[in-house]
XYZ file of C-alpha atoms in Angstrom:
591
model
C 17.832 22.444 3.410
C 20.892 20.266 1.970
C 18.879 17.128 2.856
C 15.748 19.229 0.229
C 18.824 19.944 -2.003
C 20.265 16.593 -2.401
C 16.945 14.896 -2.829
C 15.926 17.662 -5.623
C 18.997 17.328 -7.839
C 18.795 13.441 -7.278
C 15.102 13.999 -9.189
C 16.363 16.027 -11.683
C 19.470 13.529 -12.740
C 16.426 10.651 -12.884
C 13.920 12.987 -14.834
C 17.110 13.668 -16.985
C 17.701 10.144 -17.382
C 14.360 9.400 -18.661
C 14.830 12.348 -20.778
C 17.926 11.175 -22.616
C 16.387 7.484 -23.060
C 13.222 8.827 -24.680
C 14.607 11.079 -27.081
C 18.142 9.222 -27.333
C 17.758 9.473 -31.318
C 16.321 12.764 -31.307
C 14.487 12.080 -34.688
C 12.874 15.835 -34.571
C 16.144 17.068 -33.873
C 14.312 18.806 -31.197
C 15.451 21.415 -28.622
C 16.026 19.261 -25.491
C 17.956 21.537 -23.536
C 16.140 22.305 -20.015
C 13.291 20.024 -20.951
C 13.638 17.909 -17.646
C 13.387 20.993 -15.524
C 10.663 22.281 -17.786
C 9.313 18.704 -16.779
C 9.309 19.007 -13.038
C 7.955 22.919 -13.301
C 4.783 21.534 -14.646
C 4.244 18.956 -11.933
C 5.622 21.569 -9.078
C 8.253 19.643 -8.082
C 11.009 22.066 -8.727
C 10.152 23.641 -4.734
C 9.300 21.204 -2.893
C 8.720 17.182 -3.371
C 8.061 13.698 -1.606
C 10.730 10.857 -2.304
C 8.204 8.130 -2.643
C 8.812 5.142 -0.621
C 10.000 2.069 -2.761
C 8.244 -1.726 -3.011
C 4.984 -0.059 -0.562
C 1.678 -1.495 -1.446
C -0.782 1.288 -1.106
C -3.946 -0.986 -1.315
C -5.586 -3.906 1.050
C -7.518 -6.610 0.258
C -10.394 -4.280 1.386
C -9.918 -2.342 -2.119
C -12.395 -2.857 -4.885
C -13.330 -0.517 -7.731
C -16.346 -0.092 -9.878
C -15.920 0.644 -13.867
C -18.544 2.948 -15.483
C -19.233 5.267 -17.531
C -20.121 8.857 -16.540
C -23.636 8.717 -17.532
C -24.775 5.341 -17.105
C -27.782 5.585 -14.828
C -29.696 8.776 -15.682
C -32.303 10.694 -13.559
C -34.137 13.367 -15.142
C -33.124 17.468 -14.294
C -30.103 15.840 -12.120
C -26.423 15.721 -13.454
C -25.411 12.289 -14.357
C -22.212 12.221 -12.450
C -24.761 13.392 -9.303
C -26.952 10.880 -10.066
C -23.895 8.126 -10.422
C -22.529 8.852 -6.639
C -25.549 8.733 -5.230
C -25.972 5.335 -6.663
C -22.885 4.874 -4.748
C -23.506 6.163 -1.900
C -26.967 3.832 -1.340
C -26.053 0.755 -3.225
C -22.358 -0.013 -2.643
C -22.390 -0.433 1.186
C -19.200 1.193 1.403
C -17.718 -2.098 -0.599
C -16.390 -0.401 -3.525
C -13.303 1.849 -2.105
C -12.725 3.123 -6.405
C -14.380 4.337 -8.860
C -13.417 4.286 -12.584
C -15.170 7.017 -14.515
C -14.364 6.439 -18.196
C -13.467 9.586 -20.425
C -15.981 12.361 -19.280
C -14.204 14.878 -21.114
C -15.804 16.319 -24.250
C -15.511 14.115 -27.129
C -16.436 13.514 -30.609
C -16.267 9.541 -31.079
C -15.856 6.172 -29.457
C -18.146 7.136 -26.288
C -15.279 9.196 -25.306
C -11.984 8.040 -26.075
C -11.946 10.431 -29.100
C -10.853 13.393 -26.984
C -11.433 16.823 -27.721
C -10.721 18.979 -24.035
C -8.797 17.029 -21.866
C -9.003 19.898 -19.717
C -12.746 19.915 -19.518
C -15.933 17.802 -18.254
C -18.057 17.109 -19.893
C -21.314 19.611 -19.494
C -23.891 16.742 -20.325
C -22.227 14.937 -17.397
C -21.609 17.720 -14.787
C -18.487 19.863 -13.737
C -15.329 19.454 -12.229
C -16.946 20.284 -8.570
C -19.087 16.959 -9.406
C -15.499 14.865 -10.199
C -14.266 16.486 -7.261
C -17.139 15.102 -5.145
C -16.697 11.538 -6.276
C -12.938 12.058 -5.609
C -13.759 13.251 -1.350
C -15.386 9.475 -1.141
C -13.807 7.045 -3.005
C -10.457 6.262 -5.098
C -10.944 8.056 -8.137
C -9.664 6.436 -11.877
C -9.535 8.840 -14.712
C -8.603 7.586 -18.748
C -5.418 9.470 -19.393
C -5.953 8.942 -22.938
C -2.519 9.454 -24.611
C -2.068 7.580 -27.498
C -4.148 10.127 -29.610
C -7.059 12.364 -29.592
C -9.981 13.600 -31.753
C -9.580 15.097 -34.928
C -12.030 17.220 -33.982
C -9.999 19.182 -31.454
C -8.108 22.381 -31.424
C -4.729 20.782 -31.071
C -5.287 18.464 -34.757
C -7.235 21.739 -36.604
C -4.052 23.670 -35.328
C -1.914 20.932 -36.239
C -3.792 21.344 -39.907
C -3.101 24.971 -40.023
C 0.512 24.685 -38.461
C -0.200 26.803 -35.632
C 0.192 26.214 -31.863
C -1.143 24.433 -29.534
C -0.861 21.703 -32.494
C 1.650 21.988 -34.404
C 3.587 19.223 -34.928
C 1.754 17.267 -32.201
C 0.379 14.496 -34.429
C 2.267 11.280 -36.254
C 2.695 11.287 -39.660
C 3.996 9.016 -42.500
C 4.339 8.756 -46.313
C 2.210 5.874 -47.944
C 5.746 4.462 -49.280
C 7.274 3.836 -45.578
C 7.324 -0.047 -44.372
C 4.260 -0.300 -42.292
C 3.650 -4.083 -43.224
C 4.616 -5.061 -39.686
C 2.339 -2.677 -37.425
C 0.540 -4.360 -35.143
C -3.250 -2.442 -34.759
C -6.475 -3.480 -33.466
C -8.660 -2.387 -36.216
C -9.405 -3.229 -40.396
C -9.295 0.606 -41.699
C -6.585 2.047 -43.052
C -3.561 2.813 -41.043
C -3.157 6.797 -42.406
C -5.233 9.245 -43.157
C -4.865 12.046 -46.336
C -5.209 15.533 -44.737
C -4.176 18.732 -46.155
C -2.496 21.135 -44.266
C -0.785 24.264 -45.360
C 2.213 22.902 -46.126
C 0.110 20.460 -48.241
C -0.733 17.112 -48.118
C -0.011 15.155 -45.136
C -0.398 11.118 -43.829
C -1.720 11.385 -40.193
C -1.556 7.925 -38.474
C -4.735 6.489 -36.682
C -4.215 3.023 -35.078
C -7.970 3.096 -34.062
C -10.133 5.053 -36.214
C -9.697 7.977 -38.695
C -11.202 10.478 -35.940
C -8.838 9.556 -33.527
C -5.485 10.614 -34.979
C -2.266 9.635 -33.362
C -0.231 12.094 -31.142
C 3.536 12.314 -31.719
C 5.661 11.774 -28.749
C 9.021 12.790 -30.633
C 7.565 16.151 -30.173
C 8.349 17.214 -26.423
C 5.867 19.662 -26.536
C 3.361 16.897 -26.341
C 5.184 15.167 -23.669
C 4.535 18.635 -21.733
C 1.355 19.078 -22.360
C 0.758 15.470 -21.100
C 2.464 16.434 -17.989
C 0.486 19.618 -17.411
C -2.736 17.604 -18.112
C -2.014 14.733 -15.490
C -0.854 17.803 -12.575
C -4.275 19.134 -13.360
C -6.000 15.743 -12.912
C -4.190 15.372 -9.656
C -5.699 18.906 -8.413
C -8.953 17.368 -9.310
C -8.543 14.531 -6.878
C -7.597 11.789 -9.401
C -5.712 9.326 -7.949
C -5.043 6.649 -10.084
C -4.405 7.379 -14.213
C -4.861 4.814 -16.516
C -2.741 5.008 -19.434
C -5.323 4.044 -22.500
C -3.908 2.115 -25.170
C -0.374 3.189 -24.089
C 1.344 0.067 -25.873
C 0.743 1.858 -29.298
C 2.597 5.521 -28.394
C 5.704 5.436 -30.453
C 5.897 4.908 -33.883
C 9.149 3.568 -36.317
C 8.032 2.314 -39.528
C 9.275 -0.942 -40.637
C 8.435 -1.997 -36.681
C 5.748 -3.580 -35.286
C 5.263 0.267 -33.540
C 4.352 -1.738 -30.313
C 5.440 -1.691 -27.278
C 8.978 -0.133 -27.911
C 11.357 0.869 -25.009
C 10.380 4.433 -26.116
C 7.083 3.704 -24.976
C 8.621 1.843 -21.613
C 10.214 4.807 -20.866
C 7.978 7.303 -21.329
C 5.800 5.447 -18.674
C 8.586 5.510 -16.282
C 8.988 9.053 -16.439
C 5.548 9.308 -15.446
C 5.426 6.867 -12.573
C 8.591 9.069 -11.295
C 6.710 12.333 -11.534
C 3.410 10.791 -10.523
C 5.019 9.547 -7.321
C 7.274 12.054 -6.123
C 4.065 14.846 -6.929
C 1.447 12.395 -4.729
C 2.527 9.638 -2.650
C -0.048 6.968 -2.999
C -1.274 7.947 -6.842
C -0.847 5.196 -9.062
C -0.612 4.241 -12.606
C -2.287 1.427 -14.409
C -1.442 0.410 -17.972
C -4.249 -0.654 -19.957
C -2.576 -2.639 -23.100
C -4.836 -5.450 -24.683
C -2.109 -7.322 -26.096
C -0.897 -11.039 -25.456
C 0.172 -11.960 -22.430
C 3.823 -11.952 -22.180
C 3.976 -8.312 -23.673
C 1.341 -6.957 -21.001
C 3.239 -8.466 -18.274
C 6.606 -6.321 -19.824
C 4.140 -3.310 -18.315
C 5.430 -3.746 -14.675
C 9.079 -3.349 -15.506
C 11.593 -3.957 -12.650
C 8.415 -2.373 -10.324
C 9.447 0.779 -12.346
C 6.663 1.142 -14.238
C 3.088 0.718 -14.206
C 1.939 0.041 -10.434
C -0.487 -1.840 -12.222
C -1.603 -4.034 -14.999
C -4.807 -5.281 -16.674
C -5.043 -8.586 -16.517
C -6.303 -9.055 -19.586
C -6.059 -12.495 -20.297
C -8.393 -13.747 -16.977
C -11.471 -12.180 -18.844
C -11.391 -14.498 -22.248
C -10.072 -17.903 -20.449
C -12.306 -17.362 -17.681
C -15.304 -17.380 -19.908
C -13.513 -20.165 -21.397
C -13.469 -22.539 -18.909
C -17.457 -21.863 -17.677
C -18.896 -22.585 -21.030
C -16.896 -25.636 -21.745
C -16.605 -26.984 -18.064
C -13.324 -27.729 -18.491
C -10.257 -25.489 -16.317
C -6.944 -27.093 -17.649
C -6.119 -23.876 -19.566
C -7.031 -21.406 -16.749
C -4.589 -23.259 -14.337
C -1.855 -23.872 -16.737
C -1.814 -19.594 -17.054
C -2.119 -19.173 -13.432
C 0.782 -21.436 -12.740
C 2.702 -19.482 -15.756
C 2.091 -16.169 -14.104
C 4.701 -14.864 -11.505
C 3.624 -13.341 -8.582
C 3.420 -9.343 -8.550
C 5.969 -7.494 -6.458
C 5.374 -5.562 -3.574
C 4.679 -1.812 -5.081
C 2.654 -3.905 -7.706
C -0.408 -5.283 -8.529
C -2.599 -6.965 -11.049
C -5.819 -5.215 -11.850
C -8.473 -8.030 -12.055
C -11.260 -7.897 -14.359
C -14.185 -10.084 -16.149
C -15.863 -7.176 -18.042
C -15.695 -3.462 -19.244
C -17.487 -1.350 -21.588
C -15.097 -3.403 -24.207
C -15.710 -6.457 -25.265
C -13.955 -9.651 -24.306
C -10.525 -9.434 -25.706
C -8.607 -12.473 -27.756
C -5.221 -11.095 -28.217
C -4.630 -11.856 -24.591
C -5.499 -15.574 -25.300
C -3.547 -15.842 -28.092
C -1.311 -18.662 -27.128
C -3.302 -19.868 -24.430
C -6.082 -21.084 -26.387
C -5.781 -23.154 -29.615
C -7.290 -21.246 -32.914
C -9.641 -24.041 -32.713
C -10.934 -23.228 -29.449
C -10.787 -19.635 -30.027
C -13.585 -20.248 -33.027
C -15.711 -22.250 -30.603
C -15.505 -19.218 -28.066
C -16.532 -17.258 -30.384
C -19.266 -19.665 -32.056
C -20.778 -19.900 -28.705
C -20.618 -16.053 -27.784
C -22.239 -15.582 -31.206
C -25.652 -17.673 -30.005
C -25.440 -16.053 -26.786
C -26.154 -12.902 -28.948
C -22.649 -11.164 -29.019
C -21.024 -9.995 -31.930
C -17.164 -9.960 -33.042
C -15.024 -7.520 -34.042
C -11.827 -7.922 -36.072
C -7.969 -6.625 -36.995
C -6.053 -6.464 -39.882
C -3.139 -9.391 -40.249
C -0.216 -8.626 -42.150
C -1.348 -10.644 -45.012
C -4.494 -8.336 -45.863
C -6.593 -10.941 -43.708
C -8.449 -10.298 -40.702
C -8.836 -11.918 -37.451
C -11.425 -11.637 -34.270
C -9.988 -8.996 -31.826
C -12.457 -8.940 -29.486
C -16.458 -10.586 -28.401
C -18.656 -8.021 -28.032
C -21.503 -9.337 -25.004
C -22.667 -8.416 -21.411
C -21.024 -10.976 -19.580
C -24.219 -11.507 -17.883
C -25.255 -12.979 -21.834
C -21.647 -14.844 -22.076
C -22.518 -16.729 -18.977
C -26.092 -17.466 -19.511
C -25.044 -20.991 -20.835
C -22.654 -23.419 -22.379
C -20.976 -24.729 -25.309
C -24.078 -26.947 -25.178
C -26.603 -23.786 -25.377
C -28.077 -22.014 -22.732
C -29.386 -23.233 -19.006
C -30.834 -22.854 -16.269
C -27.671 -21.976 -14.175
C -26.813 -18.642 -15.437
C -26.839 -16.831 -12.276
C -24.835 -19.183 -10.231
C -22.700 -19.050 -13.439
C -22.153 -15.329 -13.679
C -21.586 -15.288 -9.862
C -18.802 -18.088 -9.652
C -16.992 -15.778 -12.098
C -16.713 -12.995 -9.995
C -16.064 -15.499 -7.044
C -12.904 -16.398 -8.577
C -11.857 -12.995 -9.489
C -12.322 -11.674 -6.045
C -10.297 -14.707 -4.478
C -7.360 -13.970 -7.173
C -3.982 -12.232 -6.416
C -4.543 -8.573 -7.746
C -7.237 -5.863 -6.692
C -10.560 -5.961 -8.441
C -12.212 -4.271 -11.379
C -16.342 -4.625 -11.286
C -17.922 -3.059 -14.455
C -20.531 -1.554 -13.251
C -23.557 -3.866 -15.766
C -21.671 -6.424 -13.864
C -22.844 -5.644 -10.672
C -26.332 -5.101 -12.022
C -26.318 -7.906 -14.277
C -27.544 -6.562 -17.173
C -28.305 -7.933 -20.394
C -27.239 -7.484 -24.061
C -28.416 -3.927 -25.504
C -29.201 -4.403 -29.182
C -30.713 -0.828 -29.517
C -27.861 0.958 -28.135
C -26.016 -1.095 -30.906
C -28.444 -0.049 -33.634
C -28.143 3.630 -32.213
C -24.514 3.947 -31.885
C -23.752 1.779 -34.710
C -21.009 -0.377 -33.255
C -20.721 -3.236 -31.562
C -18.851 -1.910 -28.266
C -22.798 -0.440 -27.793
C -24.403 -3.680 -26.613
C -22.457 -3.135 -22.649
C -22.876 0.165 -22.723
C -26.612 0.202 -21.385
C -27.846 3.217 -19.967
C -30.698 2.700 -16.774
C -32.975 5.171 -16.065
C -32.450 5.834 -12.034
C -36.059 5.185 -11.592
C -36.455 2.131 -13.132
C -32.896 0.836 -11.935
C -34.661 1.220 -7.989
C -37.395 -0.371 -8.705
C -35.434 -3.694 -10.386
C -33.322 -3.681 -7.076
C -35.919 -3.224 -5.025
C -37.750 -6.686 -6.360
C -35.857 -9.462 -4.693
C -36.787 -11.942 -7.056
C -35.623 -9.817 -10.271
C -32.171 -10.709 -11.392
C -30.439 -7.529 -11.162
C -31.236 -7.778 -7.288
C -29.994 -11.281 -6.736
C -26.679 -10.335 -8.060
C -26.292 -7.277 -6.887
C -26.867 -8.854 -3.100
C -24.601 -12.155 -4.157
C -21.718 -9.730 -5.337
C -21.898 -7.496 -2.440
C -22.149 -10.557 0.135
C -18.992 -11.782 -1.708
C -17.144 -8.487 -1.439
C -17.731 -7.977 2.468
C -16.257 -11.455 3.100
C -13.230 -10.655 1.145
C -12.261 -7.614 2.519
C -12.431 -9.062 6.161
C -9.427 -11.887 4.844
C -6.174 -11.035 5.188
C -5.332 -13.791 2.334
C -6.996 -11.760 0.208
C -4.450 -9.176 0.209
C -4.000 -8.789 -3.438
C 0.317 -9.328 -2.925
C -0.845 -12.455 -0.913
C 0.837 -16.035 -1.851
C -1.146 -18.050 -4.529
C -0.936 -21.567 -5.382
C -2.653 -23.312 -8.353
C -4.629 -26.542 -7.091
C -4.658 -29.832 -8.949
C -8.160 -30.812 -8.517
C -9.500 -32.195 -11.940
C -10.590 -30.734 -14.904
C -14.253 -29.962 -13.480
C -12.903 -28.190 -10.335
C -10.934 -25.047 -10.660
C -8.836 -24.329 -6.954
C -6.124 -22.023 -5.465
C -4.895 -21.768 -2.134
C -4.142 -18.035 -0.605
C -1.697 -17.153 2.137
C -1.659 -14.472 4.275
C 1.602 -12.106 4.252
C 2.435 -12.895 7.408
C 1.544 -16.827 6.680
C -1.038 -16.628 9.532
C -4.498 -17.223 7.428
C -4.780 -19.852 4.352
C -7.930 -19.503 2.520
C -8.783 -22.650 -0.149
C -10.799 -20.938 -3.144
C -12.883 -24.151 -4.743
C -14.768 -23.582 -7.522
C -16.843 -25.946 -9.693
C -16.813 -24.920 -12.932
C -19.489 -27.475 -14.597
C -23.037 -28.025 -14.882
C -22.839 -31.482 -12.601
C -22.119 -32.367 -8.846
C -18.694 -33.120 -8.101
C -17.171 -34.713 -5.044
C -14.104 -32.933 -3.460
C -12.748 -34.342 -0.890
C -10.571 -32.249 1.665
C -7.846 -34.867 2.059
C -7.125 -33.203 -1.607
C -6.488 -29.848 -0.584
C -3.742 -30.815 2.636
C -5.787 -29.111 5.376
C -4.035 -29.147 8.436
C -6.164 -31.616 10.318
C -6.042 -30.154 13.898
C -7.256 -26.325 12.288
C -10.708 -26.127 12.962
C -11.924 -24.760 8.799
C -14.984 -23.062 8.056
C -16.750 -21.970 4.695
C -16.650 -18.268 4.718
C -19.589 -18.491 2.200
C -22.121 -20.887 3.544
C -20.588 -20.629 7.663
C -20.548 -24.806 7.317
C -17.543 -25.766 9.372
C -15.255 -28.925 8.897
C -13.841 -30.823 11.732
C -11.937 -33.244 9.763
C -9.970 -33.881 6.913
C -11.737 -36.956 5.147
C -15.032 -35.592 4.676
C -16.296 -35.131 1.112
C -18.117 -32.430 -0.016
C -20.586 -33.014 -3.051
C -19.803 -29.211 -4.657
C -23.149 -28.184 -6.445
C -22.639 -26.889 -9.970
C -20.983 -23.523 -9.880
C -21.120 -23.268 -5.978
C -17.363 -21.736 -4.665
C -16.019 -22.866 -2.048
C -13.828 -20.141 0.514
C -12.479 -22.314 2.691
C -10.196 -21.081 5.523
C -8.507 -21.882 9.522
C -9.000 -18.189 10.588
C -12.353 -16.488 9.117
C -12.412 -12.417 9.690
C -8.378 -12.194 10.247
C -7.848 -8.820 8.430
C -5.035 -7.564 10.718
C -3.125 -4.601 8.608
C 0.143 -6.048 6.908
């Protein structure tokens, strides 16, 4: 019982801590007093808690999670999120350990991340008892979106009328404050004119005037934030990520980005997320340049993990042009994640293809050629507001299957073997990975989604009819089959390698501009797989005197089975062919 005591006034003093950063200014003036035991009431951790075990990697290189929307394959009288596990269940093979289902709360906007009941599903998707079913077979990810909410809901017509739940929850500014320097992702205007009863009012909207901005000064949204993400945790959710958590507090005459407020207010949550479930993690999702996303893992107090948003636009990068120089110079810039952290890899999501994360990584020149090129692959851009009044492409908006179906040149004949190197050097990279789901299917560009919804985001959003999905996988010839059986065959091979470990040791590879290589290590040094990739349309020679095997290892190919007996043969490496080469195939002992 003294051990119980110590550990639950230890909590408290941290939860307090956090407090006292957040609201350090107090710029409400608001009532503070007992907030941090308020705080650990709503997570029930004010009886009984876990001390969470520090630096503990609760994922294997076995651990790979789809990304999809509730209702993207549909079957007719069937729920959709039915329907989506027992896609699942047939097609993944036991392969995918995760799934991310994207907002399927109610919503009025932005296929979902305009949020109207986080407490709710959905009906057109299912119920909770559906969620829950998901969560019994695989690693469930839910969207805490936090940043704001629709205008739509009872909280911002409350907020309107100055009643509760609501009022005071949302941001608000005068049209004469300095908000030259806010950094947002989107061309409309900034605030919004509502009237309220105590007249007119400035709501802030970073993204769009339906979602309006939620007001973190205000504890009472900090609680109900905390009450919402218990909840989610009784629903089986197991790993949150924090949508567009980079924007959450606000000081005019500030970029409003990524302030320590913010910082700390994701702290707070990994401490209550982790003491409430050992094991449940946190994933910031912040689409910003590079440096500022890596800020996200703190000192491995923060976010377990991070997007890792800048491998999606310099990937595509270096497959259209054929050319890998500024892929390796980021991998060599990017330290290695600490144990209790991860990267989350990713090549696609129901978003486009992001440029702020290649913003000094790629030229402006080479930037426009991206974009020139996604443009005749049939994407479209969208765009964000510079200080200056001018705008500038934010993000591409393509299936990837579309961005890879060519090159700078136009488009080819390889754009299979394209689209699957991609996702062979995502699965060989340091970090657990993120396979949107049209990924896995390889779907195509949906214009008539885009006409329907009337934004660009639309054209990855396709929704399959189950039906006709079956009968495209069941053709072996059909594209959506091929990479559906290439992906998968990838995915079993990785999750037998213990170099794959997504905390393993990676080293960049020197191999030309043509050939794109890294070299994993096992944790305990054991198993070294050498992940070749040729990136270009031609035949390349690699010889394996380049990549220091150790000549008396006997190596094999874990793709192909071909085994090497000696370090001066030379391998002609067919045009996006990758190359897994390792001394200890299937050596997936636990670390």
């Amino acid at each position: 019982m003294l051990q119980r005591g110590r550990e639950q006034a230890m909590l408290l003093d941290r939860v307090q801590h956090h407090v006292d950063l957040i609201y350090r200014s107090n710029p409400l003036d608001a009532n503070l007093d007992g907030l941090a035991e308020e705080l650990l009431g709503l997570m029930r951790l004010d009886a009984c808690i876990t001390p969470p075990a520090q630096y503990v990697n609760y994922w294997t290189q076995r651990d790979a999670i789809a990304i999809t929307y509730g209702d993207t394959i549909l079957q007719e009288g069937e729920k959709p999120l039915v329907t989506l596990k027992r896609f699942f269940d047939k097609y993944s093979d036991g392969l995918l350990t995760g799934v991310h289902i994207l907002p399927f709360y109610p919503w009025s906007s932005d296929d979902g991340f305009s949020v109207l009941d986080y407490s709710s599903v959905n009906e057109s998707l299912g119920a909770w008892d559906d969620v829950e079913s998901i969560a019994s077979d695989y690693d469930l990810m839910a969207d805490l979106v936090i940043n704001h909410c629709s205008s739509r809901s009872l909280w911002f017509q409350n907020f309107l009328k100055d009643e509760s739940p609501g009022k005071g929850y949302f941001y608000t500014a005068s049209p004469d404050d300095d908000l030259s320097h806010v950094v947002r992702p989107r061309t409309s205007d900034l605030l919004r004119e509502v009237e309220t009863t105590d007249g007119t009012r400035y709501v802030w909207c970073t993204f769009s005037h339906d979602q309006v901005d939620l007001d973190f000064r205000n504890p009472e949204v900090l609680k109900q934030f905390v009450t919402i993400v218990r909840h989610y945790l009784d629903k089986g959710v197991r790993i949150f990520r924090l949508d567009a958590v980079a924007f959450l507090w606000k000081v005019p005459g500030t970029s409003s980005l990524n302030l320590e407020e913010t910082h700390e207010v994701v702290r707070l949550f990994r401490t209550l997320v982790e003491h409430a479930v050992p094991g449940a993690l946190l994933i910031t999702e912040t689409n910003i340049p590079n440096q500022q996303n890596l800020s996200y893992f703190g000192n491995s107090n923060e976010a377990h993990c991070i997007y890792n948003f800048s491998l999606p636009p310099l990937l595509v990068n270096t497959l259209v042009t054929g050319n890998c120089k500024h892929l390796k110079m980021w991998m060599m810039s990017m330290p290695p994640a600490q144990n209790g952290t991860a990267y989350f890899n990713f090549i696609a999501s129901h978003d486009g293809i992001g440029l702020r994360p290649a913003e000094g990584l790629l030229s402006d020149q080479e930037l426009e050629s991206l974009v020139d090129t996604m443009s005749h692959f049939g994407g479209h851009v969208s765009y964000r507001a510079l200080e200056n009044g001018q705008s500038k492409p934010y993000e591409i908006n393509i299936s990837l299957f579309d961005a890879l179906q060519g090159t700078t040149s136009g488009p080819d004949a390889w754009g299979v073997d394209r689209f699957v190197c991609a996702h062979a050097i995502m699965l060989g990279l340091e970090g657990i990975p993120g396979i949107y789901i049209h990924s896995l299917l390889g779907t195509r560009n949906d214009y008539d989604r885009v006409e329907n919804a009337g934004h660009y985001r639309a054209i990855n959003r396709h929704q399959w009819e189950y039906g006709a999905l079956e009968a495209a996988l069941a053709r072996e010839e059909s594209t959506h089959a091929q990479v559906l059986a290439r992906i998968k065959a990838l995915l079993g091979i990785r999750r037998e390698q213990a170099a794959f470990h997504p905390n393993a040791t990676q080293f960049t590879l020197h191999l030309g501009e043509g050939i794109f290589g890294f070299w994993r290590q096992s944790m305990d040094r054991r198993q070294s797989v050498f992940c070749i990739s040729n990136i270009s349309d031609k035949v390349l020679p690699l010889s394996l005197s380049d990549i220091n095997l150790i000549g008396t290892d006997d190596w094999i190919e874990l793709i192909s089975g071909i085994h090497y007996h000696g370090r001066d043969e030379v391998i002609d490496v067919q045009p996006y062919q990758t190359l897994w080469i390792t001394n200890l195939a299937g050596y997936s002992d636990a670390l």
